[in-house]
């Protein structure tokens, strides 16, 4: 072994190789000096024994010749190998408490040959003046308090070297697989004598220290006259700062073909040049593992791999043509304001994992990363979905290719630019990609003042995640205070999350193409305050696929109140904002236009309503798809603004959240237009504010469903100008009637109705649909000439104050009578026109003082109207002697016997009485208390009448 070492090191002295089986001390030296006891002469080798060597107070020196020890020895005070002296150990354990020094060409070899424990423990292991120290083989165990290698000397290591205090390297550390541990590792060279660390071929080495100082001379001046070379084939060097401190390295760093530098602990800042000289394939890449900081220039040739790296401000990275730089989870940090980190060259830049730009622990602003030249792949060849976080700076990508992705369309394959991970552009930061359209398949986070821009490129976004504050996408501003995406914008799917007081302003045309585009996690009261965040839609919006908008406030028509919404066929817009106006108010105003082309809109607000304040909803059929407006109640109009609903021709439309007419000062009020051949269904609520006006136009039909709950304020008005209104639920179920109904078109009533007033204008028609015991009740009834009110087989109550309208109501009925044909305008019964023996009876309750009529409570000031039998003068649904008695009294009108409405009682009326009495059956029931029925024969009527008159 010693022969091998001497031939390898070109030693000057004689090498004595030993492989002793018993303790042997072979000494061959010109002079040995030591501070020995008087009885000990260590110049005489015979004085050396297992139990007697120079002690801890002695210093043994070899000026020339050699010493070979093979024994288990006690403590050696110290050793100096000077001139051409050599000190060898073999198969021994030696403890040295002084200094082991290779000086002036002296050499100290610590070897392991035949097994056993081998160690050197010294207070100082020093190579000076061209001295040479070698630690050989992995099982060696050298320990020292201090190690110094000066600029003329070298230390070659293959083993374990432990330095409890300081390792100082000003010469050359040649590493063949050492495990070197030091309290402080210091290296610094000069222009004439550079300090180096060099790792041998196929060697795996570790240098660990509590404190690395790789850039200082002895005087502490920064030195660039040193280098770390891991360029040998399959060499692997690990640097580990066990204190995990910050290590500035002014040394030049070179990592070559298949070589690796691993930085496992601490933070590493390289202030000089980093050369990554890899091979021609990924398997031959030059690799830097783990965590590092790079501020120097970097040159990349061939394939290079940085598993994790940090680039500091001012760094310039050149990637040569044909070279590929793989970077995993990079950090880009400015060390001064407005620092720029640039990537140039004709190669390929490939990012993998999480990326942070502008990170600054001391708040230094505006770190710019510029990718200008290399092909840019920001998800890496593996396509991993990392994150991009621009915290305090800017990313400018001038590459025309951004992570090409293969998209299959039929038999064709296209390459598109895209990013799968989460992208964050925080406040004051910018993402600028001017040369390429691209798609964000992941999630984008925006901060206040963030800018995402290009030059008329297209940006497609799956989702946006918004922390606190207010944001804008595509605003017509300079982006100084708003988050700004200036490219064409489309939300395909994904989720927008907002927290706290956050918000999103959309100033450009926006396409909602699916997913939960706006979503705010929340807790309902009392645990929480409800959903969070504000969304302002300034630009026109189109919904092409099922989309959920969920936040605290959604201003659907933006600051200018001009935004239009289009809902395509088959698409559902679920708007779950608690409020749909900004600032948030319970009014939830929408001033613009929403067109539902066969789609569905679910409007869900905390207050349960939303308001068209000058706004319009258009609903059109598309193919076989009917438009739906569902969830919460739609209010038409408020204040000085009306609301309008238009139903296109041939459309069956549904307002399934309810419809409410709000009070406003606009002439004609709120409007519902239902086109030809169209039907609008309204449920589950229908109502009006006090003094609100709703006008129904168009030839189509508007249907209030049978289960609907209606609430109308005092003085509310519905004008049915055209088409048909079907009222299948009561306008009010209790209390005083409030709704005023004016009819020029057609109204069909499928249930009881209580109205403040009913005015049937010329050409208008009101029909009580056939059904048992329906009652139309109003406080005012007006039927213009040419208007028709058909009670079919039901009844009416006209409540009044002041004078009775009995006579006027009689003229309405007489106008329609037509000798029993009931085919003229007025107050008529289409059932009476076909059922013989029936007509419309009417009476003032002041005559009978009923307390109930047709199951409704009535006062004496009411005109009672009923489809019944001729002769049913008291309107109880049958003809009895009680009715006959009423015919004998004076007066006119039905209740006094004027059964043909001609203003008198005569034989014609008697004939009708007899007809009704003869034909009556149980088809018209009694609804009021009656005296006992007295049977009588028709021939007896005339004598009875004469007897009464006598």
PDB file of C-alpha atoms in Angstrom, residues 256-371:
ATOM      1  CA  UNK A 256     -19.590  18.278 -15.575  1.00  0.00           C
ATOM      2  CA  UNK A 257     -20.933  15.318 -17.494  1.00  0.00           C
ATOM      3  CA  UNK A 258     -22.866  12.933 -15.167  1.00  0.00           C
ATOM      4  CA  UNK A 259     -21.444  14.768 -12.124  1.00  0.00           C
ATOM      5  CA  UNK A 260     -23.561  16.032  -9.209  1.00  0.00           C
ATOM      6  CA  UNK A 261     -23.310  18.760  -6.617  1.00  0.00           C
ATOM      7  CA  UNK A 262     -25.739  18.260  -3.733  1.00  0.00           C
ATOM      8  CA  UNK A 263     -26.568  21.122  -1.372  1.00  0.00           C
ATOM      9  CA  UNK A 264     -28.478  19.512   1.437  1.00  0.00           C
ATOM     10  CA  UNK A 265     -28.515  22.027   4.276  1.00  0.00           C
ATOM     11  CA  UNK A 266     -28.269  25.808   4.529  1.00  0.00           C
ATOM     12  CA  UNK A 267     -28.665  28.519   1.909  1.00  0.00           C
ATOM     13  CA  UNK A 268     -26.028  28.813  -0.810  1.00  0.00           C
ATOM     14  CA  UNK A 269     -25.295  31.973  -2.745  1.00  0.00           C
ATOM     15  CA  UNK A 270     -22.819  31.662  -5.625  1.00  0.00           C
ATOM     16  CA  UNK A 271     -21.326  35.030  -6.483  1.00  0.00           C
ATOM     17  CA  UNK A 272     -19.119  33.849  -9.319  1.00  0.00           C
ATOM     18  CA  UNK A 273     -19.656  31.843 -12.463  1.00  0.00           C
ATOM     19  CA  UNK A 274     -21.553  28.559 -12.432  1.00  0.00           C
ATOM     20  CA  UNK A 275     -20.784  26.243 -15.327  1.00  0.00           C
ATOM     21  CA  UNK A 276     -23.099  23.308 -15.992  1.00  0.00           C
ATOM     22  CA  UNK A 277     -21.395  21.247 -18.683  1.00  0.00           C
ATOM     23  CA  UNK A 278     -23.567  18.220 -19.213  1.00  0.00           C
ATOM     24  CA  UNK A 279     -23.542  15.518 -21.809  1.00  0.00           C
ATOM     25  CA  UNK A 280     -25.751  15.063 -24.846  1.00  0.00           C
ATOM     26  CA  UNK A 281     -28.607  13.269 -23.085  1.00  0.00           C
ATOM     27  CA  UNK A 282     -30.621  13.545 -19.894  1.00  0.00           C
ATOM     28  CA  UNK A 283     -28.742  10.575 -18.438  1.00  0.00           C
ATOM     29  CA  UNK A 284     -25.473  12.505 -18.834  1.00  0.00           C
ATOM     30  CA  UNK A 285     -26.775  15.746 -17.324  1.00  0.00           C
ATOM     31  CA  UNK A 286     -24.700  17.917 -15.024  1.00  0.00           C
ATOM     32  CA  UNK A 287     -26.797  18.072 -11.859  1.00  0.00           C
ATOM     33  CA  UNK A 288     -27.173  20.367  -8.866  1.00  0.00           C
ATOM     34  CA  UNK A 289     -29.406  18.797  -6.264  1.00  0.00           C
ATOM     35  CA  UNK A 290     -31.489  20.270  -3.506  1.00  0.00           C
ATOM     36  CA  UNK A 291     -31.584  23.920  -2.458  1.00  0.00           C
ATOM     37  CA  UNK A 292     -29.245  26.622  -3.778  1.00  0.00           C
ATOM     38  CA  UNK A 293     -29.106  30.349  -4.487  1.00  0.00           C
ATOM     39  CA  UNK A 294     -27.453  31.571  -7.659  1.00  0.00           C
ATOM     40  CA  UNK A 295     -26.562  35.188  -8.266  1.00  0.00           C
ATOM     41  CA  UNK A 296     -23.670  34.684 -10.664  1.00  0.00           C
ATOM     42  CA  UNK A 297     -23.628  34.239 -14.370  1.00  0.00           C
ATOM     43  CA  UNK A 298     -24.524  30.733 -15.400  1.00  0.00           C
ATOM     44  CA  UNK A 299     -23.445  28.985 -18.564  1.00  0.00           C
ATOM     45  CA  UNK A 300     -25.229  25.837 -19.669  1.00  0.00           C
ATOM     46  CA  UNK A 301     -23.968  23.455 -22.322  1.00  0.00           C
ATOM     47  CA  UNK A 302     -25.470  20.049 -23.018  1.00  0.00           C
ATOM     48  CA  UNK A 303     -28.065  18.780 -20.572  1.00  0.00           C
ATOM     49  CA  UNK A 304     -28.182  20.268 -17.072  1.00  0.00           C
ATOM     50  CA  UNK A 305     -30.487  19.580 -14.173  1.00  0.00           C
ATOM     51  CA  UNK A 306     -31.127  21.818 -11.165  1.00  0.00           C
ATOM     52  CA  UNK A 307     -33.348  19.874  -8.807  1.00  0.00           C
ATOM     53  CA  UNK A 308     -34.073  23.018  -6.778  1.00  0.00           C
ATOM     54  CA  UNK A 309     -32.518  26.435  -7.204  1.00  0.00           C
ATOM     55  CA  UNK A 310     -32.801  30.056  -6.279  1.00  0.00           C
ATOM     56  CA  UNK A 311     -31.747  32.790  -8.667  1.00  0.00           C
ATOM     57  CA  UNK A 312     -30.932  36.136  -7.116  1.00  0.00           C
ATOM     58  CA  UNK A 313     -31.136  39.575  -8.682  1.00  0.00           C
ATOM     59  CA  UNK A 314     -28.663  40.347 -11.430  1.00  0.00           C
ATOM     60  CA  UNK A 315     -28.222  36.751 -12.540  1.00  0.00           C
ATOM     61  CA  UNK A 316     -27.769  36.072 -16.241  1.00  0.00           C
ATOM     62  CA  UNK A 317     -28.252  32.534 -17.504  1.00  0.00           C
ATOM     63  CA  UNK A 318     -27.158  31.602 -20.999  1.00  0.00           C
ATOM     64  CA  UNK A 319     -28.437  28.314 -22.418  1.00  0.00           C
ATOM     65  CA  UNK A 320     -26.415  27.379 -25.471  1.00  0.00           C
ATOM     66  CA  UNK A 321     -27.981  26.109 -28.666  1.00  0.00           C
ATOM     67  CA  UNK A 322     -28.994  22.486 -28.238  1.00  0.00           C
ATOM     68  CA  UNK A 323     -28.637  22.728 -24.454  1.00  0.00           C
ATOM     69  CA  UNK A 324     -31.502  22.042 -22.039  1.00  0.00           C
ATOM     70  CA  UNK A 325     -31.707  23.432 -18.514  1.00  0.00           C
ATOM     71  CA  UNK A 326     -34.148  21.602 -16.253  1.00  0.00           C
ATOM     72  CA  UNK A 327     -35.015  23.640 -13.148  1.00  0.00           C
ATOM     73  CA  UNK A 328     -37.113  22.219 -10.314  1.00  0.00           C
ATOM     74  CA  UNK A 329     -39.088  24.565  -8.048  1.00  0.00           C
ATOM     75  CA  UNK A 330     -36.991  27.686  -8.677  1.00  0.00           C
ATOM     76  CA  UNK A 331     -37.043  30.835  -6.530  1.00  0.00           C
ATOM     77  CA  UNK A 332     -36.230  34.197  -8.096  1.00  0.00           C
ATOM     78  CA  UNK A 333     -35.288  36.814  -5.530  1.00  0.00           C
ATOM     79  CA  UNK A 334     -34.176  40.405  -5.981  1.00  0.00           C
ATOM     80  CA  UNK A 335     -31.254  41.626  -3.931  1.00  0.00           C
ATOM     81  CA  UNK A 336     -31.814  45.226  -5.005  1.00  0.00           C
ATOM     82  CA  UNK A 337     -34.760  47.236  -6.285  1.00  0.00           C
ATOM     83  CA  UNK A 338     -35.837  46.416  -9.852  1.00  0.00           C
ATOM     84  CA  UNK A 339     -33.293  43.636 -10.250  1.00  0.00           C
ATOM     85  CA  UNK A 340     -33.556  41.586 -13.432  1.00  0.00           C
ATOM     86  CA  UNK A 341     -32.840  37.887 -13.867  1.00  0.00           C
ATOM     87  CA  UNK A 342     -32.503  36.959 -17.516  1.00  0.00           C
ATOM     88  CA  UNK A 343     -32.506  33.732 -19.498  1.00  0.00           C
ATOM     89  CA  UNK A 344     -30.928  34.002 -22.941  1.00  0.00           C
ATOM     90  CA  UNK A 345     -29.613  31.699 -25.621  1.00  0.00           C
ATOM     91  CA  UNK A 346     -31.096  29.381 -28.214  1.00  0.00           C
ATOM     92  CA  UNK A 347     -31.578  26.351 -25.955  1.00  0.00           C
ATOM     93  CA  UNK A 348     -34.556  25.170 -23.903  1.00  0.00           C
ATOM     94  CA  UNK A 349     -35.617  26.333 -20.424  1.00  0.00           C
ATOM     95  CA  UNK A 350     -37.690  23.736 -18.616  1.00  0.00           C
ATOM     96  CA  UNK A 351     -39.341  24.490 -15.230  1.00  0.00           C
ATOM     97  CA  UNK A 352     -40.764  21.761 -12.999  1.00  0.00           C
ATOM     98  CA  UNK A 353     -42.656  22.077  -9.732  1.00  0.00           C
ATOM     99  CA  UNK A 354     -43.431  25.202  -7.733  1.00  0.00           C
ATOM    100  CA  UNK A 355     -41.931  28.521  -8.836  1.00  0.00           C
ATOM    101  CA  UNK A 356     -41.708  31.795  -6.889  1.00  0.00           C
ATOM    102  CA  UNK A 357     -40.737  35.128  -8.452  1.00  0.00           C
ATOM    103  CA  UNK A 358     -39.943  38.225  -6.441  1.00  0.00           C
ATOM    104  CA  UNK A 359     -39.626  36.513  -3.094  1.00  0.00           C
ATOM    105  CA  UNK A 360     -37.875  38.975  -0.797  1.00  0.00           C
ATOM    106  CA  UNK A 361     -37.425  38.485   2.921  1.00  0.00           C
ATOM    107  CA  UNK A 362     -36.452  42.141   3.350  1.00  0.00           C
ATOM    108  CA  UNK A 363     -39.135  43.598   1.108  1.00  0.00           C
ATOM    109  CA  UNK A 364     -36.983  44.517  -1.908  1.00  0.00           C
ATOM    110  CA  UNK A 365     -39.438  45.316  -4.725  1.00  0.00           C
ATOM    111  CA  UNK A 366     -39.794  44.362  -8.350  1.00  0.00           C
ATOM    112  CA  UNK A 367     -37.737  41.367  -9.341  1.00  0.00           C
ATOM    113  CA  UNK A 368     -38.097  40.826 -13.087  1.00  0.00           C
ATOM    114  CA  UNK A 369     -37.547  37.437 -14.689  1.00  0.00           C
ATOM    115  CA  UNK A 370     -37.099  37.667 -18.448  1.00  0.00           C
ATOM    116  CA  UNK A 371     -37.203  34.605 -20.691  1.00  0.00           C
TER     117      UNK A 371
END
